[in-house]
Coordinates of C-alpha atoms in Angstrom, one line a residue:
Chain A
M1 CA 105.7 78.9 50.4
S2 CA 108.7 80.9 51.5
A3 CA 108.0 83.5 48.8
F4 CA 104.5 83.8 50.0
L5 CA 105.6 84.2 53.7
A6 CA 108.0 86.9 52.4
A7 CA 105.1 88.7 50.7
V8 CA 103.0 88.5 53.9
L9 CA 105.8 90.1 55.9
T10 CA 106.3 92.8 53.3
A11 CA 102.6 93.7 53.3
T12 CA 102.4 93.6 57.1
A13 CA 105.4 95.7 58.0
P14 CA 103.9 99.2 57.3
V15 CA 100.7 98.3 59.1
V16 CA 102.6 97.0 62.1
L17 CA 104.6 100.1 62.4
A18 CA 101.5 102.4 62.3
A19 CA 99.7 100.1 64.7
L20 CA 102.6 100.3 67.1
G21 CA 102.3 104.1 67.0
G22 CA 98.6 103.8 67.7
L23 CA 99.3 101.4 70.6
L24 CA 101.7 103.9 72.3
C25 CA 99.1 106.6 72.1
A26 CA 96.4 104.3 73.4
A27 CA 98.7 103.3 76.3
A28 CA 99.1 107.0 77.1
G29 CA 95.3 107.6 76.9
V30 CA 95.2 109.4 73.5
F31 CA 92.9 108.1 70.8
N32 CA 94.9 108.3 67.6
M33 CA 92.9 107.9 64.4
A34 CA 95.3 110.0 62.4
L35 CA 97.5 107.0 61.4
E36 CA 96.1 106.8 57.8
G37 CA 97.1 110.4 56.9
Q38 CA 100.4 110.1 58.7
L39 CA 101.3 106.9 56.8
L40 CA 100.6 108.7 53.5
W41 CA 102.6 111.8 54.6
G42 CA 105.4 109.4 55.6
A43 CA 105.4 107.7 52.2
F44 CA 105.4 111.1 50.4
T45 CA 108.2 112.6 52.4
A46 CA 110.3 109.4 52.1
V47 CA 110.1 109.6 48.3
L48 CA 110.7 113.3 48.2
T49 CA 113.8 113.2 50.5
S50 CA 115.1 110.1 48.6
H51 CA 114.6 111.8 45.3
V52 CA 116.3 115.0 46.4
T53 CA 119.3 113.5 48.2
G54 CA 119.6 110.3 46.1
S55 CA 119.8 108.2 49.2
A56 CA 117.1 105.8 50.4
W57 CA 118.3 106.0 54.0
A58 CA 118.1 109.8 53.9
G59 CA 114.6 109.2 52.7
V60 CA 113.8 107.1 55.7
A61 CA 115.3 109.7 58.1
G62 CA 113.4 112.5 56.3
A63 CA 110.1 110.6 56.5
V64 CA 110.6 109.9 60.3
L65 CA 111.4 113.6 61.0
A66 CA 108.7 115.1 58.7
T67 CA 106.0 112.8 60.0
A68 CA 106.9 113.4 63.6
L69 CA 106.5 117.1 62.8
Y70 CA 103.2 116.4 61.1
A71 CA 102.0 114.7 64.2
L72 CA 102.2 118.1 66.0
L73 CA 99.0 118.9 64.1
L74 CA 97.3 116.1 66.2
S75 CA 99.2 116.5 69.5
V76 CA 98.9 120.2 69.9
P77 CA 95.1 120.4 69.4
V78 CA 94.4 117.2 71.2
V79 CA 96.9 117.2 74.1
T80 CA 97.3 120.9 74.7
F81 CA 93.8 122.2 73.8
R82 CA 91.9 119.0 74.5
A83 CA 90.1 119.2 71.2
D84 CA 88.0 116.2 70.0
P85 CA 90.6 113.6 68.8
V86 CA 88.3 112.1 66.2
V87 CA 87.4 115.4 64.6
V88 CA 91.1 116.5 64.5
A89 CA 92.1 113.2 63.0
V90 CA 89.5 113.4 60.3
G91 CA 91.0 116.9 59.5
T92 CA 94.6 115.8 59.5
N93 CA 93.8 112.7 57.4
L94 CA 92.1 114.9 54.8
L95 CA 94.9 117.4 55.0
A96 CA 97.5 114.7 54.2
L97 CA 95.6 113.7 51.1
G98 CA 95.4 117.2 49.9
L99 CA 98.9 118.2 50.9
T100 CA 100.6 115.2 49.2
A101 CA 98.6 115.6 46.0
F102 CA 99.3 119.4 46.0
L103 CA 103.0 119.1 46.7
M104 CA 103.3 116.3 44.2
R105 CA 102.1 118.6 41.4
Q106 CA 104.3 121.4 42.7
V107 CA 107.5 119.4 43.0
F108 CA 107.2 116.6 40.5
G109 CA 105.1 118.5 38.0
S110 CA 102.3 115.9 37.7
G111 CA 99.7 114.0 39.7
G112 CA 98.9 110.3 39.9
T113 CA 102.0 108.3 40.4
F114 CA 105.6 109.4 40.6
S115 CA 108.4 106.9 40.0
S116 CA 111.8 107.4 38.4
P117 CA 114.7 105.1 37.7
E118 CA 116.9 107.5 39.7
L119 CA 114.6 107.2 42.8
A120 CA 116.7 105.2 45.3
G121 CA 114.7 102.4 47.0
L122 CA 115.8 100.5 50.2
P123 CA 118.2 97.6 49.6
T124 CA 117.1 94.1 50.3
L125 CA 118.8 92.1 53.0
A126 CA 120.0 89.7 50.4
A127 CA 121.7 92.5 48.6
L128 CA 123.4 93.4 51.9
G129 CA 124.7 89.9 52.1
L130 CA 122.2 88.8 54.8
G131 CA 120.1 86.4 52.7
A132 CA 117.9 84.1 54.7
P133 CA 115.1 82.3 52.8
V134 CA 112.2 84.4 54.0
L135 CA 113.9 87.6 55.0
G136 CA 116.2 87.8 52.0
P137 CA 113.9 89.9 49.7
Q138 CA 112.9 92.2 52.6
S139 CA 114.3 95.6 53.3
P140 CA 116.0 95.9 56.7
L141 CA 113.0 97.8 57.9
V142 CA 110.8 94.7 57.9
P143 CA 112.7 92.8 60.6
G144 CA 113.2 96.2 62.2
A145 CA 109.4 96.6 62.5
F146 CA 109.0 93.3 64.3
A147 CA 112.0 94.1 66.5
L148 CA 110.4 97.4 67.4
V149 CA 107.2 95.6 68.5
A150 CA 109.3 93.3 70.8
W151 CA 111.1 96.4 72.1
A152 CA 107.9 98.2 72.8
G153 CA 106.5 95.2 74.7
W154 CA 109.6 95.2 76.9
W155 CA 109.6 99.0 77.3
L156 CA 105.9 99.3 78.3
G157 CA 106.1 96.3 80.7
R158 CA 109.5 96.6 82.2
T159 CA 110.9 100.1 82.3
R160 CA 110.1 103.0 84.5
S161 CA 109.2 105.4 81.7
G162 CA 107.1 102.8 80.0
L163 CA 105.1 102.0 83.1
R164 CA 104.6 105.7 83.8
L165 CA 103.2 106.1 80.2
R166 CA 100.7 103.3 80.9
G167 CA 99.9 104.8 84.3
I168 CA 99.0 108.1 82.6
G169 CA 96.7 106.2 80.2
E170 CA 95.2 104.3 83.2
H171 CA 94.4 107.4 85.3
A172 CA 95.8 110.7 84.2
E173 CA 94.7 112.7 87.3
A174 CA 96.4 110.2 89.6
A175 CA 99.5 110.2 87.5
G176 CA 99.5 114.0 87.6
A177 CA 99.0 114.0 91.3
I178 CA 102.3 112.1 91.9
G179 CA 104.1 114.6 89.8
L180 CA 104.2 113.0 86.3
R181 CA 104.1 115.5 83.5
V182 CA 101.1 114.1 81.8
R183 CA 101.0 116.4 78.8
R184 CA 104.7 115.9 78.1
Y185 CA 104.3 112.1 78.0
R186 CA 101.3 112.4 75.8
H187 CA 103.0 114.8 73.4
A188 CA 105.9 112.4 73.2
A189 CA 103.6 109.4 72.5
V190 CA 101.8 111.2 69.7
L191 CA 105.1 112.4 68.1
G192 CA 106.6 109.0 68.6
A193 CA 103.6 107.5 66.7
G194 CA 104.2 110.1 64.0
A195 CA 107.8 108.9 63.7
L196 CA 106.7 105.3 63.5
C197 CA 104.1 106.2 60.8
G198 CA 107.0 107.9 59.0
L199 CA 109.0 104.7 59.2
G200 CA 105.9 102.7 58.0
G201 CA 105.4 105.2 55.1
A202 CA 109.0 104.9 54.1
Q203 CA 108.8 101.1 54.0
L204 CA 105.6 101.4 52.0
A205 CA 107.0 103.7 49.4
L206 CA 110.7 102.8 49.3
G207 CA 110.6 99.1 50.5
N208 CA 107.4 97.5 49.2
V209 CA 107.6 99.4 46.0
T210 CA 109.8 102.4 44.8
L211 CA 107.2 105.0 44.0
F212 CA 104.7 107.4 45.4
S213 CA 101.1 107.5 44.2
E214 CA 98.2 109.6 45.5
G215 CA 96.4 108.0 48.4
M216 CA 98.8 105.0 48.4
S217 CA 98.2 104.4 52.2
A218 CA 94.9 103.0 50.9
G219 CA 93.3 102.3 54.3
R220 CA 96.3 100.7 55.9
G221 CA 96.2 103.3 58.7
W222 CA 92.6 102.3 59.4
V223 CA 93.6 98.7 59.6
A224 CA 96.2 99.8 62.1
V225 CA 93.5 101.6 64.1
V226 CA 91.5 98.3 64.2
A227 CA 94.6 96.4 65.3
V228 CA 95.0 98.9 68.2
M229 CA 91.4 98.3 69.2
L230 CA 92.0 94.6 69.2
A231 CA 95.3 95.0 71.0
G232 CA 93.6 96.8 73.9
A233 CA 93.2 93.7 75.9
R234 CA 95.7 91.4 74.2
P235 CA 98.6 92.7 72.2
W236 CA 99.1 89.5 70.2
L237 CA 95.6 89.9 68.8
G238 CA 96.6 93.2 67.4
L239 CA 99.7 91.7 65.8
G240 CA 97.5 88.9 64.5
A241 CA 95.2 91.4 62.9
C242 CA 98.1 93.1 61.1
L243 CA 99.4 89.7 59.9
L244 CA 95.9 88.7 58.7
F245 CA 95.7 91.9 56.7
G246 CA 99.1 91.2 55.2
A247 CA 98.2 87.7 54.4
A248 CA 95.0 88.8 52.7
E249 CA 96.8 91.4 50.6
A250 CA 99.5 88.9 49.6
L251 CA 97.0 86.2 48.8
G252 CA 94.8 88.6 46.8
F253 CA 97.8 89.6 44.8
R254 CA 98.6 85.9 44.1
L255 CA 95.0 85.1 43.1
Q256 CA 94.9 88.1 40.8
G257 CA 97.6 86.4 38.9
L258 CA 95.3 83.4 38.6
G259 CA 92.4 85.4 37.2
L260 CA 90.6 86.8 40.2
P261 CA 89.3 90.3 39.4
Q262 CA 91.5 93.0 40.8
Q263 CA 88.5 94.5 42.7
A264 CA 88.1 91.3 44.7
A265 CA 91.8 91.4 45.6
D266 CA 91.4 95.1 46.6
A267 CA 88.4 94.5 48.8
A268 CA 89.6 91.3 50.6
P269 CA 92.0 92.8 53.2
Y270 CA 89.4 95.2 54.5
L271 CA 86.6 92.6 54.7
I272 CA 88.9 90.2 56.4
T273 CA 90.1 92.8 58.9
L274 CA 86.5 93.8 59.7
L275 CA 85.6 90.1 60.1
A276 CA 88.5 89.6 62.5
L277 CA 87.3 92.6 64.5
V278 CA 83.7 91.2 64.6
V279 CA 84.8 87.7 65.6
A280 CA 87.1 89.1 68.4
A281 CA 84.5 91.5 69.7
A282 CA 81.8 88.7 69.7
A283 CA 84.2 86.3 71.5
R284 CA 85.0 89.0 74.1
R285 CA 81.3 89.7 74.6
K286 CA 80.5 86.0 75.1
E287 CA 83.4 85.7 77.6
R288 CA 82.0 88.6 79.6
T289 CA 78.4 87.3 79.8
A290 CA 79.5 83.7 80.6
Chain B
M1 CA 81.7 111.4 71.4
S2 CA 82.1 114.9 70.0
R3 CA 81.0 117.5 72.5
A4 CA 81.3 120.3 70.0
A5 CA 79.7 118.7 67.1
T6 CA 76.8 116.9 68.7
A7 CA 75.6 118.7 71.8
P8 CA 72.1 120.0 71.4
R9 CA 72.1 123.7 71.3
A10 CA 69.4 126.4 71.5
P11 CA 68.6 127.7 68.0
S12 CA 71.4 130.2 67.8
A13 CA 70.2 132.4 65.0
G14 CA 67.2 133.5 67.0
G15 CA 69.2 133.8 70.2
A16 CA 71.7 136.1 68.6
A17 CA 69.0 138.3 67.0
R18 CA 67.5 139.1 70.4
R19 CA 70.7 140.4 71.8
P20 CA 71.8 144.0 71.6
G21 CA 73.6 144.6 68.3
W22 CA 77.1 144.8 69.6
A23 CA 77.0 141.5 71.4
A24 CA 75.5 139.8 68.4
A25 CA 78.2 141.2 66.2
R26 CA 80.9 140.2 68.6
R27 CA 79.4 136.7 68.9
A28 CA 79.3 136.4 65.1
V29 CA 82.9 137.5 64.7
L30 CA 84.1 135.2 67.5
S31 CA 82.1 132.2 66.3
P32 CA 84.3 129.1 65.7
A33 CA 83.0 128.8 62.2
L34 CA 84.0 132.3 61.2
L35 CA 87.3 132.0 63.0
S36 CA 88.0 128.7 61.2
V37 CA 87.3 130.0 57.8
A38 CA 89.4 133.1 58.4
G39 CA 92.2 131.0 59.9
A40 CA 92.1 128.6 57.0
L41 CA 92.0 131.3 54.4
A42 CA 95.0 133.0 56.0
L43 CA 97.0 129.7 56.0
T44 CA 95.8 129.0 52.4
T45 CA 97.2 132.4 51.3
L46 CA 100.5 131.4 52.9
V47 CA 100.5 128.1 51.1
M48 CA 99.7 129.9 47.8
A49 CA 102.5 132.4 48.3
A50 CA 104.9 129.6 49.2
A51 CA 103.9 127.7 46.1
G52 CA 104.9 130.8 44.1
A53 CA 101.3 131.9 43.1
D54 CA 100.0 135.4 43.4
P55 CA 97.0 135.4 45.8
S56 CA 95.7 138.6 44.2
L57 CA 95.3 136.6 40.9
A58 CA 94.4 133.3 42.5
Y59 CA 91.5 134.4 44.6
P60 CA 89.6 136.3 41.8
A61 CA 90.3 133.2 39.6
L62 CA 88.7 131.1 42.3
V63 CA 85.6 133.2 42.5
R64 CA 85.3 133.4 38.7
G65 CA 85.8 129.6 38.4
A66 CA 82.9 129.0 40.8
L67 CA 80.4 131.7 40.1
L68 CA 81.0 133.7 36.9
D69 CA 81.7 132.9 33.3
G70 CA 78.8 130.4 33.1
N71 CA 80.4 128.3 35.9
L72 CA 77.6 128.8 38.3
E73 CA 75.8 125.9 36.6
Y74 CA 78.6 123.4 37.4
T75 CA 78.9 124.7 41.0
L76 CA 75.1 124.3 41.5
A77 CA 75.4 120.8 40.0
A78 CA 78.2 120.0 42.6
Y79 CA 76.2 121.6 45.4
V80 CA 73.4 119.1 45.2
P81 CA 75.5 115.9 45.9
T82 CA 77.6 117.7 48.5
L83 CA 74.5 118.8 50.4
G84 CA 73.0 115.3 50.2
M85 CA 76.3 113.8 51.5
A86 CA 76.3 116.4 54.3
V87 CA 72.9 115.2 55.5
A88 CA 74.2 111.6 55.1
F89 CA 77.0 112.5 57.5
A90 CA 75.0 114.8 59.8
V91 CA 72.1 112.6 60.6
P92 CA 74.2 109.8 62.3
L93 CA 76.5 112.5 63.8
R94 CA 73.5 113.9 65.7
A95 CA 73.2 110.5 67.3
G96 CA 77.0 110.5 68.1
E97 CA 78.2 108.3 65.2
F98 CA 80.6 109.2 62.5
N99 CA 79.6 107.9 59.0
L100 CA 82.8 108.1 57.0
G101 CA 81.7 105.4 54.6
G102 CA 80.0 107.8 52.2
D103 CA 82.0 106.8 49.2
G104 CA 80.9 103.2 49.5
Q105 CA 77.3 104.1 50.1
L106 CA 77.4 106.6 47.2
S107 CA 78.9 104.0 44.8
L108 CA 76.6 101.2 45.8
G109 CA 73.6 103.5 45.4
G110 CA 74.9 104.7 42.0
I111 CA 75.5 101.2 40.6
T112 CA 72.1 100.0 41.9
A113 CA 70.3 102.8 40.2
A114 CA 72.1 102.1 37.0
A115 CA 71.3 98.4 37.1
L116 CA 67.6 99.1 37.8
A117 CA 67.4 101.7 35.1
L118 CA 68.9 99.4 32.6
H119 CA 67.1 96.2 33.5
A120 CA 63.9 97.1 35.2
G121 CA 62.7 99.8 32.9
G122 CA 60.2 102.5 33.9
S123 CA 60.8 105.9 35.3
Y124 CA 63.5 107.3 37.7
A125 CA 61.5 106.5 40.8
L126 CA 62.4 102.8 41.1
P127 CA 66.1 103.3 40.5
L128 CA 66.2 106.1 43.1
A129 CA 64.4 104.0 45.7
G130 CA 66.7 101.1 45.0
A131 CA 69.8 103.4 45.4
A132 CA 68.5 104.7 48.7
L133 CA 67.8 101.2 49.9
A134 CA 71.3 100.0 48.9
G135 CA 72.9 102.8 50.8
A136 CA 70.7 102.3 53.8
L137 CA 71.5 98.5 53.9
L138 CA 75.3 99.1 53.7
A139 CA 75.3 101.8 56.4
G140 CA 72.8 99.9 58.4
L141 CA 75.4 97.0 58.7
S142 CA 77.4 99.3 60.9
A143 CA 74.6 99.7 63.5
P144 CA 74.6 96.2 65.0
L145 CA 78.4 96.2 65.0
R146 CA 78.2 99.3 67.1
T147 CA 75.3 98.4 69.4
R148 CA 76.0 94.7 69.9
L149 CA 79.8 94.4 69.6
G150 CA 81.0 97.9 70.4
V151 CA 82.8 98.4 67.1
P152 CA 82.7 102.2 66.5
A153 CA 80.8 103.3 63.3
I154 CA 83.7 105.4 62.2
V155 CA 85.9 102.3 61.7
S156 CA 83.2 99.9 60.4
T157 CA 81.8 102.4 57.8
L158 CA 85.3 103.1 56.5
L159 CA 86.3 99.4 56.3
L160 CA 83.0 98.6 54.5
S161 CA 83.4 101.6 52.2
A162 CA 86.5 100.3 50.3
P163 CA 84.9 96.9 49.4
A164 CA 81.7 98.6 48.3
V165 CA 83.6 100.9 46.0
S166 CA 85.4 97.8 44.6
L167 CA 82.1 96.0 44.1
A168 CA 80.6 98.9 42.2
S169 CA 83.7 99.2 40.1
Y170 CA 83.7 95.5 39.4
L171 CA 80.0 95.6 38.3
A172 CA 80.6 98.6 36.1
R173 CA 83.6 96.9 34.4
F174 CA 82.2 93.4 33.9
P175 CA 78.5 92.4 34.2
L176 CA 77.0 95.9 33.6
A177 CA 79.7 97.2 31.3
E178 CA 78.9 98.8 27.9
P179 CA 79.6 95.9 25.5
G180 CA 82.3 96.3 23.0
T181 CA 83.9 99.6 24.3
G182 CA 86.3 98.3 26.9
L183 CA 85.5 101.4 29.0
A184 CA 84.7 101.1 32.7
Q185 CA 81.2 102.4 32.4
T186 CA 77.6 101.2 31.9
P187 CA 75.7 101.9 28.7
L188 CA 73.6 105.1 28.4
L189 CA 70.5 104.8 30.6
P190 CA 67.1 104.8 28.8
E191 CA 65.4 108.1 28.3
A192 CA 62.6 107.3 30.7
A193 CA 64.9 106.8 33.7
R194 CA 66.8 110.1 33.2
L195 CA 66.2 112.9 35.6
P196 CA 64.5 115.9 33.8
A197 CA 66.7 118.9 33.4
L198 CA 65.5 122.2 34.9
G199 CA 65.4 125.7 33.4
G200 CA 67.1 124.9 30.1
S201 CA 70.3 123.9 32.0
S202 CA 72.1 120.8 30.9
Y203 CA 73.6 120.1 34.4
V204 CA 70.9 121.2 36.9
T205 CA 68.3 118.5 37.1
L206 CA 65.3 117.5 39.3
A207 CA 68.0 116.4 41.8
L208 CA 68.3 120.0 43.1
P209 CA 64.7 120.5 44.3
L210 CA 64.6 116.8 45.5
V211 CA 67.7 117.2 47.7
A212 CA 66.6 120.7 48.8
V213 CA 63.1 119.4 49.9
L214 CA 64.6 116.4 51.8
T215 CA 67.1 118.7 53.5
A216 CA 64.3 121.1 54.4
L217 CA 62.3 118.3 55.9
W218 CA 65.3 117.1 58.0
L219 CA 66.0 120.6 59.5
P220 CA 62.7 121.0 61.4
A221 CA 62.6 117.2 62.2
D222 CA 65.9 117.6 64.0
T223 CA 64.8 120.5 66.2
R224 CA 61.0 120.1 66.6
T225 CA 60.1 116.4 66.6
V226 CA 60.3 113.8 69.3
P227 CA 62.6 111.5 67.3
G228 CA 64.8 114.5 66.5
Y229 CA 65.1 115.2 70.2
E230 CA 65.8 111.6 71.0
I231 CA 68.5 111.4 68.4
R232 CA 70.2 114.5 70.0
A233 CA 69.8 113.1 73.4
L234 CA 71.4 109.9 72.2
G235 CA 74.3 111.8 70.8
A236 CA 74.8 113.9 73.9
N237 CA 74.7 111.0 76.4
R238 CA 74.0 107.5 75.4
E239 CA 73.4 106.0 78.9
F240 CA 71.3 108.9 80.0
A241 CA 69.1 108.6 76.9
R242 CA 68.7 104.9 77.6
Y243 CA 67.7 105.7 81.2
G244 CA 65.2 108.3 79.8
G245 CA 63.4 105.6 77.8
V246 CA 65.0 106.2 74.4
R247 CA 65.2 102.9 72.5
V248 CA 68.9 103.4 72.0
D249 CA 69.8 100.5 69.7
R250 CA 66.9 100.9 67.4
L251 CA 67.4 104.6 67.1
A252 CA 71.1 104.1 66.3
T253 CA 70.1 101.7 63.5
V254 CA 67.6 104.1 62.1
T255 CA 70.0 107.0 62.0
M256 CA 72.8 105.0 60.4
A257 CA 70.4 103.6 57.8
A258 CA 68.9 107.1 57.2
G259 CA 72.4 108.5 56.6
G260 CA 73.2 105.7 54.2
A261 CA 69.9 106.1 52.4
F262 CA 70.8 109.8 51.7
A263 CA 74.3 108.8 50.4
G264 CA 72.8 106.0 48.3
L265 CA 70.2 108.4 46.9
V266 CA 72.9 110.9 46.0
G267 CA 74.7 108.1 44.1
G268 CA 71.4 107.4 42.2
L269 CA 70.9 111.1 41.5
I270 CA 74.4 111.5 40.0
V271 CA 74.0 108.4 37.8
L272 CA 70.5 109.4 36.5
G273 CA 71.8 112.9 35.7
P274 CA 74.3 113.8 32.9
P275 CA 76.1 111.9 31.5
Y276 CA 73.3 109.4 32.3
R277 CA 75.5 106.4 33.1
F278 CA 77.6 105.0 35.9
V279 CA 81.2 105.9 35.1
D280 CA 83.7 104.0 37.3
G281 CA 85.4 106.5 39.7
A282 CA 83.3 109.5 38.6
L283 CA 81.2 109.4 41.8
T284 CA 84.1 109.3 44.3
A285 CA 86.7 111.4 42.4
P286 CA 85.1 114.8 43.1
G287 CA 85.5 114.1 46.9
Y288 CA 81.8 114.9 47.8
T289 CA 82.0 112.8 50.9
F290 CA 84.8 114.6 52.6
T291 CA 83.8 118.1 51.4
A292 CA 80.5 117.3 53.1
V293 CA 82.2 116.0 56.3
A294 CA 84.2 119.3 56.5
A295 CA 81.1 121.3 55.9
V296 CA 79.1 119.6 58.6
L297 CA 81.9 119.9 61.1
L298 CA 82.3 123.6 60.1
A299 CA 78.6 124.1 60.9
A300 CA 79.5 122.6 64.3
G301 CA 76.4 120.4 64.4
R302 CA 73.9 123.2 63.8
P303 CA 71.7 121.9 61.1
L304 CA 70.5 125.3 60.0
A305 CA 74.1 126.3 59.2
V306 CA 74.7 123.2 57.1
P307 CA 73.4 124.5 53.7
G308 CA 75.5 127.6 54.1
S309 CA 78.7 125.8 55.0
V310 CA 78.1 123.4 52.2
A311 CA 77.7 126.3 49.8
L312 CA 81.0 127.9 51.0
L313 CA 83.0 124.7 50.6
T314 CA 81.4 123.8 47.2
I315 CA 82.4 127.3 45.9
L316 CA 86.0 126.6 47.1
Q317 CA 86.0 123.2 45.5
A318 CA 84.5 124.3 42.2
G319 CA 86.5 127.5 42.1
G320 CA 89.7 125.4 42.7
Q321 CA 89.5 124.2 39.1
G322 CA 89.3 127.8 37.8
M323 CA 92.2 128.7 40.0
E324 CA 94.3 125.8 38.6
R325 CA 93.6 127.0 35.0
E326 CA 94.2 130.7 35.5
A327 CA 96.7 131.0 38.3
G328 CA 98.5 127.6 38.0
V329 CA 97.7 126.6 41.6
P330 CA 96.9 122.9 41.9
S331 CA 93.2 122.5 42.8
Q332 CA 94.1 120.1 45.6
L333 CA 94.7 123.4 47.6
T334 CA 91.0 123.3 48.4
Q335 CA 91.4 119.9 50.1
I336 CA 94.2 121.4 52.2
V337 CA 91.8 124.2 53.2
Q338 CA 89.1 121.7 54.2
G339 CA 91.5 119.7 56.3
L340 CA 92.8 122.9 58.0
I341 CA 89.2 124.1 58.6
I342 CA 88.3 120.9 60.4
V343 CA 91.4 121.0 62.7
I344 CA 90.9 124.7 63.5
V345 CA 87.1 124.2 64.1
A346 CA 87.9 121.5 66.6
V347 CA 90.3 123.7 68.5
A348 CA 88.1 126.8 68.3
A349 CA 85.1 124.9 69.7
V350 CA 87.0 123.9 72.9
V351 CA 88.6 127.3 73.4
R352 CA 85.2 128.9 73.1
A353 CA 83.6 126.4 75.5
A354 CA 86.5 127.0 78.0
R355 CA 86.0 130.8 77.7
R356 CA 82.3 130.5 78.3
R357 CA 82.9 128.4 81.4
G358 CA 85.7 130.5 82.8

């Protein structure tokens, strides 16, 4: 049981980090559908930096920085030029797929999957001497992800800058009228989301596994988008969606060991996430009409 | 949802032709599509140079790889599914919905066509109809989610796409797999169900005229019929369309299903063409879905421009292989270009709208 819980937390952590980024953007009134591409870019840059420097923590730092920079491709068109956020996100997601596959061939000399015994992965908490039963096999980024969620809840609800960010999302003109620099806050939110996706990508490629393969974000960024939609009204619902996805992934992996076809295990997390979205939306609708 | 991509516009080709020559030329040069292509090509050249390739070798290799040395046949064979997928994305987009689940609809259509061809017998008509129906049903699922529960189609189509691809892959590997080979593919389809090849080519089949005719039917339907107008009204302003008497929910369902039917049909056409079987991954690997998305966004919602923009991006995609062989530039470069084109097109559309207003 504790091994299963550990697997759920591992599978959930990258999604939670991406969803937290999406939540910050939503709070600031920016629709961020670019999480999928940013997670992928984060995973790639984490592996690249770790490979070049030989240090997993440098890989994490590299991914955070590189993905925050990549998020400029979303923030400049959408915040500065007011371009359609959905169209720009479709473009940056596609760009991330192409760019990572292209650079992979240029840098590592082949496509598909890159892994190497020299590639440094993140240490587990147990290896750092912090072995609790469930958290032991996790990288420090896993408890870090959940701590960041708690911090973001406090920041958005209790601090001046957090409340201002929400005010901008609530009514940008009014916030601008009392002197808030709306664009600056929004740029910061989008770049912050990029940094969080970088962290999520690093956990995915250096924590969950120690490799990079093409398209390895595999829809997790879209699950995060769903989580943000659910979180709109109630943040715990968003976190619940992430955990549900993680549980489905971990369970599918288990059942595959028991003879379930791999395709069923691949499909389950998406179907369950969609089901959660449908149930929540139906419940919300019922509440409204009642 | 997307002002630039869905707002109804006056037919621009005619409008431009009536203006004095200079203005028309200026308009053409400053059009978001041309600016985006030029911008993306400039950035591509930079990426090429940064990757250590010589653009003066790479670009001719790209053109040769797409159009010359007998490659035109392959490019034409790739043009057909891409054009079909472009319509599959464009029809719901006119109503304001993003259908990003093309891969799932394509795969489900393909595997349905293979199953029908193998087990129902007869000509290619039934498998193609089944493929279109499978795609329509899958995409149609997203419509009630949107109209009754407010789940955007862009999210539901994507989340449904991955399981559909998995299902098709499972069917091709197990129940429908070619016995005894261990390969993830169905057996060869019977002769009667195969699409006839055209003009002595081994790659260009009946799919080409079929998709061309269906696209040619969609173009005037969009601009000159009542449903076409209602769809554009729905895309421009949902509530206003409802107020104006458009049956919004039904129309949203019809457009999503129509888009899915196109994608499913394309899957069927691929499977019933060479190599006449469903090979796992062969439908989604060439990236028809997102090449088509980029092409439609590049056409900025003007249906008449779609066949042209699809041609441009198919040439880039097909030529990418030649470029990889001759100049050593990975063919994923063309995916980079597509992504950049979409981003630049989104910005160019707003900048242009602002200039027109100001």
